[in-house]
Short mmCIF file of C-alpha atoms and ligand atoms in Angstrom, two decimals:
data_model
loop_
_atom_site.label_atom_id
_atom_site.label_comp_id
_atom_site.label_asym_id
_atom_site.label_seq_id
_atom_site.Cartn_x
_atom_site.Cartn_y
_atom_site.Cartn_z
CA MET A 251 -79.24 162.66 79.31
CA MET A 252 -78.76 165.82 81.38
CA LYS A 253 -81.90 167.31 82.84
CA HIS A 254 -82.57 170.95 82.07
CA THR A 255 -82.82 172.26 85.59
CA GLN A 256 -83.80 175.88 85.47
CA ASN A 257 -82.10 176.51 88.79
CA LYS A 258 -81.78 180.19 88.04
CA PRO A 259 -85.36 181.32 88.45
CA LEU A 260 -86.90 184.19 86.52
CA PRO A 261 -88.79 186.98 88.29
CA VAL A 262 -91.93 186.32 86.20
CA PRO A 263 -93.30 183.35 84.25
CA GLN A 264 -92.99 182.88 80.48
CA ALA A 265 -96.46 184.26 79.77
CA ARG A 266 -95.55 187.55 81.44
CA LEU A 267 -92.27 187.78 79.52
CA GLU A 268 -94.28 187.34 76.32
CA GLU A 269 -96.77 190.00 77.42
CA ILE A 270 -93.90 192.41 78.04
CA ALA A 271 -92.41 191.51 74.66
CA ALA A 272 -95.77 192.20 73.00
CA ALA A 273 -95.95 195.62 74.66
CA TYR A 274 -92.34 196.73 74.26
CA GLY A 275 -90.70 194.48 71.66
CA THR A 276 -87.49 192.52 72.03
CA PRO A 277 -84.75 192.55 73.05
CA TYR A 278 -85.21 194.11 76.47
CA TYR A 279 -83.39 194.28 79.75
CA LEU A 280 -85.64 193.59 82.70
CA TYR A 281 -84.62 194.59 86.25
CA ASP A 282 -86.37 193.38 89.39
CA GLU A 283 -86.86 196.37 91.70
CA ALA A 284 -88.15 194.34 94.66
CA ALA A 285 -85.15 192.02 94.54
CA ILE A 286 -82.73 194.96 94.29
CA ARG A 287 -84.36 196.63 97.30
CA ASN A 288 -84.31 193.38 99.28
CA ASN A 289 -80.67 192.80 98.55
CA ALA A 290 -79.81 196.39 99.58
CA LYS A 291 -81.69 195.94 102.85
CA THR A 292 -79.89 192.64 103.52
CA LEU A 293 -76.49 194.22 102.84
CA ASN A 294 -77.11 197.26 105.04
CA GLY A 295 -78.65 195.09 107.75
CA ALA A 296 -75.65 192.75 107.75
CA PHE A 297 -73.14 195.56 108.29
CA ALA A 298 -75.35 197.23 110.89
CA ASN A 299 -75.73 193.93 112.76
CA ALA A 300 -71.95 193.54 112.70
CA GLY A 301 -71.73 196.87 114.54
CA PHE A 302 -70.49 199.04 111.68
CA ASP A 303 -72.35 202.27 112.48
CA GLY A 304 -71.12 204.51 109.70
CA PHE A 305 -71.30 201.83 107.02
CA ILE A 306 -72.14 203.11 103.58
CA GLU A 307 -72.16 201.30 100.26
CA HIS A 308 -71.39 203.56 97.29
CA PHE A 309 -72.89 201.73 94.30
CA ALA A 310 -70.44 201.65 91.38
CA VAL A 311 -72.51 203.64 88.91
CA LYS A 312 -70.66 202.18 85.92
CA ALA A 313 -72.31 198.82 86.61
CA LEU A 314 -75.84 200.07 85.86
CA PRO A 315 -75.92 203.79 85.07
CA ASN A 316 -79.64 204.40 85.08
CA PRO A 317 -81.08 207.22 87.26
CA PHE A 318 -84.15 205.17 88.22
CA ILE A 319 -81.86 202.50 89.67
CA LEU A 320 -79.77 205.17 91.42
CA LYS A 321 -82.94 206.58 92.96
CA VAL A 322 -84.12 203.17 94.14
CA LEU A 323 -80.72 202.55 95.74
CA ASP A 324 -80.66 206.03 97.28
CA GLU A 325 -84.00 205.29 98.92
CA GLU A 326 -82.41 202.18 100.39
CA GLY A 327 -79.54 204.22 101.86
CA ILE A 328 -77.00 203.38 99.18
CA GLY A 329 -74.79 206.11 97.71
CA ALA A 330 -72.78 206.22 94.52
CA ASP A 331 -69.25 205.66 93.30
CA CYS A 332 -68.52 207.77 90.22
CA SER A 333 -65.53 207.88 87.95
CA SER A 334 -66.40 210.45 85.28
CA LEU A 335 -68.15 213.76 84.73
CA PRO A 336 -71.22 212.18 83.07
CA GLU A 337 -71.58 209.75 85.97
CA LEU A 338 -71.45 212.71 88.38
CA LEU A 339 -74.11 214.54 86.32
CA LEU A 340 -76.28 211.43 86.34
CA CYS A 341 -76.09 211.24 90.14
CA GLU A 342 -76.90 214.93 90.43
CA ARG A 343 -80.00 214.43 88.29
CA ALA A 344 -81.02 211.41 90.34
CA GLY A 345 -80.73 213.54 93.49
CA VAL A 346 -77.58 211.84 94.79
CA THR A 347 -75.07 214.52 95.86
CA GLY A 348 -72.57 215.50 98.56
CA GLU A 349 -70.73 212.83 100.49
CA LYS A 350 -73.13 210.15 99.30
CA ILE A 351 -70.82 210.24 96.28
CA MET A 352 -67.33 208.81 96.31
CA PHE A 353 -65.39 209.99 93.27
CA THR A 354 -62.80 207.40 92.29
CA SER A 355 -61.27 208.01 88.89
CA ASN A 356 -57.90 207.84 87.20
CA GLN A 357 -56.18 210.05 84.61
CA THR A 358 -58.87 212.48 85.80
CA PRO A 359 -59.60 215.51 83.57
CA ASP A 360 -59.80 218.90 85.35
CA ALA A 361 -63.49 219.31 84.51
CA ASP A 362 -64.29 216.05 86.32
CA PHE A 363 -62.49 217.15 89.48
CA GLU A 364 -64.26 220.52 89.32
CA LYS A 365 -67.69 218.87 89.16
CA ALA A 366 -66.82 216.52 92.02
CA LEU A 367 -65.74 219.53 94.10
CA ALA A 368 -68.90 221.43 93.20
CA LEU A 369 -71.10 218.49 94.25
CA GLY A 370 -69.22 218.08 97.54
CA ALA A 371 -68.33 214.48 96.69
CA VAL A 372 -65.67 212.63 98.65
CA ILE A 373 -62.69 212.70 96.31
CA ASN A 374 -60.46 209.66 96.21
CA LEU A 375 -57.13 210.49 94.58
CA ASP A 376 -55.45 207.99 92.30
CA ASP A 377 -52.00 209.57 92.46
CA ILE A 378 -49.82 211.72 94.70
CA THR A 379 -49.45 214.36 91.96
CA HIS A 380 -53.22 214.88 91.98
CA ILE A 381 -52.98 216.67 95.34
CA ALA A 382 -51.44 219.70 93.61
CA VAL A 383 -53.91 219.45 90.72
CA LEU A 384 -56.89 219.43 93.08
CA GLU A 385 -55.44 222.26 95.15
CA ALA A 386 -55.10 224.44 92.07
CA LEU A 387 -58.60 223.61 90.85
CA GLY A 388 -60.10 224.27 94.28
CA GLY A 389 -58.81 227.87 94.39
CA ARG A 390 -55.52 226.96 96.16
CA LYS A 391 -57.47 225.00 98.73
CA LEU A 392 -58.05 221.30 99.24
CA PRO A 393 -61.43 219.95 100.33
CA GLU A 394 -61.95 219.22 104.03
CA VAL A 395 -62.09 215.48 103.34
CA LEU A 396 -59.75 213.51 101.10
CA SER A 397 -59.15 209.85 100.37
CA PHE A 398 -56.32 208.00 98.61
CA ARG A 399 -56.37 204.79 96.61
CA TYR A 400 -53.78 202.25 97.71
CA ASN A 401 -52.14 199.87 95.24
CA PRO A 402 -50.44 197.07 97.19
CA GLY A 403 -48.30 196.03 94.21
CA PRO A 404 -46.46 192.73 94.75
CA ASP A 405 -48.08 192.30 98.17
CA ARG A 406 -51.32 191.05 96.58
CA VAL A 407 -52.34 188.80 93.70
CA GLY A 408 -55.36 189.87 91.63
CA ASN A 409 -57.61 187.83 89.34
CA SER A 410 -58.20 187.46 85.63
CA ILE A 411 -60.62 190.36 85.11
CA ILE A 412 -58.65 193.00 86.98
CA GLY A 413 -55.08 191.63 86.67
CA ASN A 414 -52.28 191.77 89.25
CA PRO A 415 -51.93 194.94 91.36
CA GLU A 416 -48.25 195.22 90.37
CA GLU A 417 -49.29 195.60 86.72
CA ALA A 418 -52.26 197.82 87.48
CA LYS A 419 -52.21 201.53 86.66
CA TYR A 420 -54.24 202.43 89.73
CA GLY A 421 -53.41 203.97 93.06
CA LEU A 422 -50.43 205.01 95.13
CA THR A 423 -47.55 202.89 96.38
CA ARG A 424 -47.19 202.33 100.06
CA ALA A 425 -44.41 204.91 100.42
CA GLN A 426 -46.37 207.49 98.43
CA LEU A 427 -49.42 206.89 100.58
CA PHE A 428 -47.72 207.98 103.81
CA GLU A 429 -46.24 211.01 102.07
CA ALA A 430 -49.62 211.92 100.58
CA TYR A 431 -51.43 211.96 103.93
CA ASP A 432 -48.66 214.08 105.40
CA ILE A 433 -48.82 216.62 102.56
CA ALA A 434 -52.62 216.72 102.60
CA ARG A 435 -52.68 217.37 106.34
CA SER A 436 -50.11 220.15 106.01
CA LYS A 437 -52.37 221.73 103.39
CA GLY A 438 -55.36 221.80 105.68
CA VAL A 439 -57.25 218.56 105.01
CA LYS A 440 -59.10 217.59 108.20
CA ARG A 441 -60.78 214.27 107.45
CA PHE A 442 -59.16 211.29 105.76
CA GLY A 443 -60.15 208.11 104.01
CA LEU A 444 -58.25 205.16 102.58
CA HIS A 445 -59.40 203.14 99.58
CA THR A 446 -58.33 200.08 97.66
CA MET A 447 -59.77 197.94 94.85
CA VAL A 448 -57.83 194.80 94.11
CA ALA A 449 -60.26 192.18 92.84
CA SER A 450 -63.17 191.82 90.48
CA ASN A 451 -65.94 189.24 90.49
CA GLU A 452 -64.25 187.31 93.31
CA LEU A 453 -66.43 184.67 94.97
CA ASN A 454 -63.83 183.53 97.49
CA ILE A 455 -64.79 185.26 100.73
CA GLU A 456 -61.25 184.80 102.10
CA TYR A 457 -59.93 187.11 99.40
CA HIS A 458 -62.18 189.89 100.70
CA PHE A 459 -61.09 189.15 104.27
CA ASP A 460 -57.45 189.50 103.14
CA THR A 461 -58.28 192.90 101.65
CA ALA A 462 -59.94 194.00 104.89
CA ARG A 463 -56.90 192.82 106.86
CA MET A 464 -54.57 194.73 104.55
CA VAL A 465 -56.58 197.95 104.80
CA PHE A 466 -57.13 197.81 108.58
CA THR A 467 -53.43 197.11 109.17
CA LEU A 468 -52.55 200.08 107.02
CA ALA A 469 -55.03 202.27 108.92
CA ALA A 470 -53.30 201.31 112.18
CA GLU A 471 -49.88 202.07 110.68
CA ILE A 472 -51.00 205.45 109.35
CA HIS A 473 -52.12 206.32 112.84
CA GLU A 474 -48.90 205.08 114.40
CA ARG A 475 -46.57 206.86 111.99
CA LEU A 476 -48.50 210.05 111.23
CA GLY A 477 -50.97 210.39 114.08
CA ILE A 478 -53.82 210.48 111.55
CA ALA A 479 -56.97 208.62 112.58
CA LEU A 480 -58.77 207.76 109.34
CA GLU A 481 -62.46 208.62 109.30
CA PHE A 482 -63.26 205.79 106.89
CA VAL A 483 -61.75 202.96 104.91
CA ASN A 484 -63.32 201.92 101.62
CA LEU A 485 -62.82 198.25 100.75
CA GLY A 486 -63.68 198.82 97.07
CA GLY A 487 -65.80 196.51 94.94
CA GLY A 488 -65.08 193.09 93.56
CA VAL A 489 -67.53 190.81 95.34
CA GLY A 490 -68.49 188.22 92.74
CA ILE A 491 -71.88 186.80 91.83
CA PRO A 492 -72.82 183.26 90.83
CA TYR A 493 -72.85 183.32 87.05
CA LYS A 494 -72.66 179.54 86.82
CA PRO A 495 -75.39 177.37 88.34
CA GLU A 496 -72.83 175.67 90.59
CA ASP A 497 -71.34 178.97 91.90
CA VAL A 498 -72.26 179.96 95.44
CA ALA A 499 -73.04 183.58 96.32
CA ILE A 500 -71.16 185.39 99.06
CA ASP A 501 -73.49 185.79 102.03
CA TRP A 502 -73.66 189.42 103.22
CA GLY A 503 -74.00 188.33 106.84
CA ALA A 504 -70.90 186.12 106.67
CA LEU A 505 -68.95 188.85 104.90
CA ALA A 506 -69.88 191.57 107.40
CA SER A 507 -69.29 189.47 110.50
CA GLY A 508 -66.00 188.15 109.12
CA ILE A 509 -64.83 191.69 108.40
CA ARG A 510 -65.93 192.69 111.91
CA ALA A 511 -63.78 190.01 113.54
CA ILE A 512 -60.73 191.21 111.59
CA TYR A 513 -61.52 194.83 112.43
CA ASP A 514 -61.69 194.06 116.14
CA GLU A 515 -58.52 191.99 116.01
CA ILE A 516 -56.46 194.71 114.27
CA LEU A 517 -58.04 197.97 115.40
CA GLY A 518 -59.70 196.91 118.66
CA GLN A 519 -56.74 197.96 120.84
CA THR A 520 -56.01 201.19 118.94
CA ASP A 521 -57.50 204.68 118.97
CA VAL A 522 -58.49 204.31 115.34
CA SER A 523 -62.06 203.35 114.49
CA PRO A 524 -62.74 204.21 110.88
CA ALA A 525 -66.17 203.63 109.38
CA VAL A 526 -66.20 200.85 106.80
CA HIS A 527 -67.38 201.78 103.31
CA THR A 528 -67.72 199.68 100.17
CA GLU A 529 -68.31 200.39 96.50
CA TYR A 530 -69.80 197.22 95.15
CA GLY A 531 -71.41 197.27 91.74
CA ARG A 532 -71.94 193.74 90.45
CA PRO A 533 -73.43 192.14 93.59
CA ILE A 534 -75.88 195.03 94.08
CA THR A 535 -77.79 194.68 90.81
CA GLY A 536 -76.08 191.94 88.75
CA PRO A 537 -78.26 188.95 89.66
CA TYR A 538 -81.48 190.99 89.35
CA GLY A 539 -81.35 191.81 85.65
CA TRP A 540 -82.02 189.71 82.54
CA LEU A 541 -81.51 190.27 78.84
CA VAL A 542 -84.60 188.88 77.13
CA ALA A 543 -84.17 188.27 73.41
CA ARG A 544 -85.95 186.30 70.74
CA ALA A 545 -84.55 183.50 68.61
CA ILE A 546 -85.00 184.86 65.08
CA ARG A 547 -82.86 182.49 63.00
CA GLU A 548 -81.34 179.07 63.18
CA LYS A 549 -78.73 177.55 60.94
CA HIS A 550 -76.95 174.24 60.74
CA ILE A 551 -73.48 174.17 59.22
CA TYR A 552 -70.46 172.66 60.93
CA ARG A 553 -72.19 173.56 64.16
CA ASP A 554 -75.77 174.36 65.12
CA TYR A 555 -76.49 178.05 65.59
CA ILE A 556 -79.35 179.95 67.19
CA GLY A 557 -79.41 183.60 66.12
CA LEU A 558 -80.93 186.13 68.51
CA ASP A 559 -82.22 189.64 67.97
CA ALA A 560 -79.63 190.71 70.58
CA SER A 561 -75.89 190.71 70.05
CA MET A 562 -72.58 191.28 71.79
CA ALA A 563 -73.31 195.00 71.35
CA ASP A 564 -76.07 194.53 73.98
CA LEU A 565 -74.08 192.28 76.35
CA MET A 566 -70.37 192.25 75.81
CA ARG A 567 -68.98 190.10 78.60
CA PRO A 568 -69.01 186.70 76.85
CA GLY A 569 -67.32 188.14 73.76
CA LEU A 570 -64.94 190.32 75.76
CA TYR A 571 -63.56 187.80 78.19
CA GLY A 572 -65.29 184.54 77.56
CA ALA A 573 -67.55 185.15 80.54
CA TYR A 574 -70.24 182.57 81.25
CA HIS A 575 -73.83 183.79 81.28
CA HIS A 576 -76.51 181.26 82.04
CA ILE A 577 -79.16 180.89 79.35
CA THR A 578 -82.68 179.55 79.78
CA VAL A 579 -85.61 179.09 77.47
CA PRO A 580 -88.82 180.08 79.25
CA GLY A 581 -91.51 177.47 78.88
CA LYS A 582 -88.96 174.72 78.30
CA GLU A 583 -87.86 174.43 81.91
CA ASP A 584 -88.48 170.69 81.97
CA ALA A 585 -87.34 169.87 78.46
CA PRO A 586 -84.22 167.71 78.10
CA LEU A 587 -80.91 169.40 77.23
CA ASP A 588 -80.67 167.49 73.99
CA SER A 589 -79.35 170.22 71.69
CA VAL A 590 -75.90 171.76 71.57
CA TYR A 591 -75.85 175.30 70.23
CA ASP A 592 -73.72 178.31 69.68
CA VAL A 593 -76.13 181.09 70.67
CA VAL A 594 -75.10 184.12 68.67
CA GLY A 595 -75.89 187.70 67.72
CA GLY A 596 -75.62 189.36 64.36
CA LEU A 597 -72.34 191.29 64.59
CA CYS A 598 -69.71 190.74 61.93
CA GLU A 599 -67.40 189.44 64.65
CA ASN A 600 -67.13 185.75 65.34
CA ASN A 601 -66.78 186.30 69.09
CA ASP A 602 -70.35 187.61 69.07
CA LYS A 603 -71.49 184.48 70.89
CA PHE A 604 -73.52 184.40 74.10
CA ALA A 605 -72.73 180.72 74.49
CA ILE A 606 -70.48 178.25 72.71
CA ARG A 607 -71.40 174.58 72.39
CA ARG A 608 -73.94 174.96 75.18
CA ALA A 609 -76.32 172.08 75.96
CA LEU A 610 -79.82 173.55 75.85
CA PRO A 611 -83.34 172.40 75.19
CA ARG A 612 -84.27 172.44 71.52
CA ILE A 613 -84.83 176.09 70.59
CA ASP A 614 -87.35 177.01 67.91
CA VAL A 615 -87.38 180.26 65.98
CA GLY A 616 -89.80 182.50 67.88
CA ASP A 617 -88.80 181.27 71.35
CA LEU A 618 -87.76 183.79 73.96
CA VAL A 619 -84.23 183.22 75.19
CA VAL A 620 -83.17 184.69 78.54
CA ILE A 621 -79.59 185.59 79.36
CA HIS A 622 -79.09 185.77 83.11
CA GLU A 623 -77.02 188.05 85.37
CA GLY A 624 -77.69 191.03 83.13
CA GLY A 625 -78.08 193.56 85.95
CA ALA A 626 -74.48 194.83 86.08
CA HIS A 627 -71.76 195.51 83.53
CA ALA A 628 -74.28 194.44 80.90
CA HIS A 629 -76.36 197.19 79.22
CA ALA A 630 -73.70 199.59 80.50
CA MET A 631 -70.98 198.04 78.35
CA GLY A 632 -73.11 198.23 75.22
CA PHE A 633 -71.80 199.75 72.03
CA ASN A 634 -72.91 200.65 68.52
CA TYR A 635 -70.54 198.68 66.31
CA ASN A 636 -72.15 197.52 63.05
CA GLY A 637 -74.86 200.12 63.56
CA LYS A 638 -76.42 198.05 66.34
CA LEU A 639 -78.82 200.15 68.40
CA ARG A 640 -78.79 199.82 72.15
CA PRO A 641 -81.71 198.04 73.80
CA GLN A 642 -84.36 199.33 76.17
CA GLU A 643 -84.34 198.88 79.93
CA LEU A 644 -87.52 197.93 81.79
CA LEU A 645 -88.11 197.96 85.52
CA LEU A 646 -90.37 195.34 87.08
CA ARG A 647 -91.97 197.28 89.94
CA PRO A 648 -92.76 195.65 93.27
CA ASP A 649 -96.49 195.77 92.37
CA GLY A 650 -95.82 193.71 89.24
CA SER A 651 -96.20 196.57 86.78
CA VAL A 652 -93.49 197.40 84.25
CA LEU A 653 -91.92 200.84 83.78
CA ARG A 654 -89.72 201.62 80.82
CA ILE A 655 -86.66 203.36 82.29
CA ARG A 656 -84.74 203.69 79.04
CA ARG A 657 -86.14 203.46 75.54
CA ARG A 658 -84.36 201.58 72.79
CA GLU A 659 -82.16 203.64 70.49
CA THR A 660 -83.41 204.71 67.09
CA PRO A 661 -81.40 205.32 63.92
CA ASP A 662 -81.74 209.05 64.70
CA ASP A 663 -79.92 208.51 68.00
CA TYR A 664 -77.18 206.76 66.07
CA PHE A 665 -76.94 209.73 63.69
CA ALA A 666 -77.26 212.41 66.40
CA THR A 667 -73.57 213.32 66.42
CA LEU A 668 -73.35 213.58 62.62
CA ASP A 669 -73.89 216.81 60.69
CA PHE A 670 -75.87 215.96 57.55
CA ASP A 671 -76.36 219.66 56.73
CA ALA A 672 -72.63 220.04 56.42
CA LEU A 673 -72.56 216.87 54.32
CA ALA A 674 -74.93 218.45 51.79
CA ASP A 675 -72.36 221.19 51.13
CA PHE A 676 -69.39 218.87 51.27
CA SER A 677 -67.61 217.62 48.19
C1 LIG B 984 -65.57 198.74 88.83
C2 LIG B 984 -65.26 199.32 90.15
C3 LIG B 984 -66.05 199.01 91.27
C4 LIG B 984 -67.18 198.02 91.23
O1 LIG B 984 -66.73 196.75 90.94
P1 LIG B 984 -67.75 195.51 90.99
O2 LIG B 984 -66.90 194.37 90.53
O3 LIG B 984 -68.86 195.83 90.06
O4 LIG B 984 -68.20 195.39 92.39
C5 LIG B 984 -65.76 199.64 92.45
N1 LIG B 984 -64.74 200.52 92.55
C6 LIG B 984 -63.96 200.85 91.51
C7 LIG B 984 -62.88 201.84 91.69
C8 LIG B 984 -64.19 200.25 90.27
O5 LIG B 984 -63.41 200.57 89.24
#
């Protein structure tokens, strides 16, 4: 019989999880502030040690759009990557403004560009036609600094979450890229960046080295052909995290020093020395968040089911793309894995399953069930289908206290966009 090795540790013991549940109810997301800060320090330290002076990580806000998290990251020297007007407003309210923000969006509405301009964010254009759009919105003037997103097309292979670059709607072609820098310079842009984003949740470090090689080579070519020395290159996001117990995390030190070697090899003999930027989301907060739910029902039909008080509306990844999320049962760390369950939520959708035919310790109604790697693309992807109300977010402070950083939704929140007064007069 398999041993239930709880090799994905929790930030606090079962008793504390129960205490938190007693105070706040379930389900709840719990984020570990100390671990997030530590990870940020390790990342920044790794790039600094590799000799990247102007390194900045712009946290992909979409991964965990909570202003308390943005403030914690800001304090650790991490900026933001935004892709919409509300994300820009959130950063502004968290005190993150100016060039700490990289604005990478696509099919961008005018109002979003205007807010990015007003905040002084670094704007990363997704298409060559957006130069004219931005110029018009900026009072016939482009910002001093501009970046472009490169889509390598058939030159690169993507992965299952993001798809192949050739089929991706993002970015400029190679030919367009050279033209775009030339146009932007002729219109007065002084400082330039280059950006790409070609992978998602990729744990193979070589893939990230290939991206660095591609971007640095392009930076050298842009200098050769146009005489433009890029101020920065942004390697995008896409560094994976170990969702499965057997997965191995990418080590920040190995990543930074590997990128450094490629940088020196390609740009060492040139007059181009762009700063290296990143916009990771998942590896910044993903491993340091947990969805804690309670088993409220069990049923035994053709399979054995454990029903939680959380659903796919709270954590969509397993239902959306069959993603694995590790599940543990606090207090049963040493129990044998002698039960096979589908662990499910209450949506009227049969893909509302956190786990399918998963070997777990016997779960009793009333047990807490913890779903791991809930710190990124988790609460953020929540939705209200079936009238499910979104869960609360709690921050475990470094001193061990708990701060509620988002309350759970109420039925009134769900009704907030409806006009019941108009309904009274409606027939
Ligand atoms: C989603 C996204 C990111 C972050 O991706 P992670 O996989 O969370 O690191 C970064 N940049 C862009 C443009 C994105 O769309």
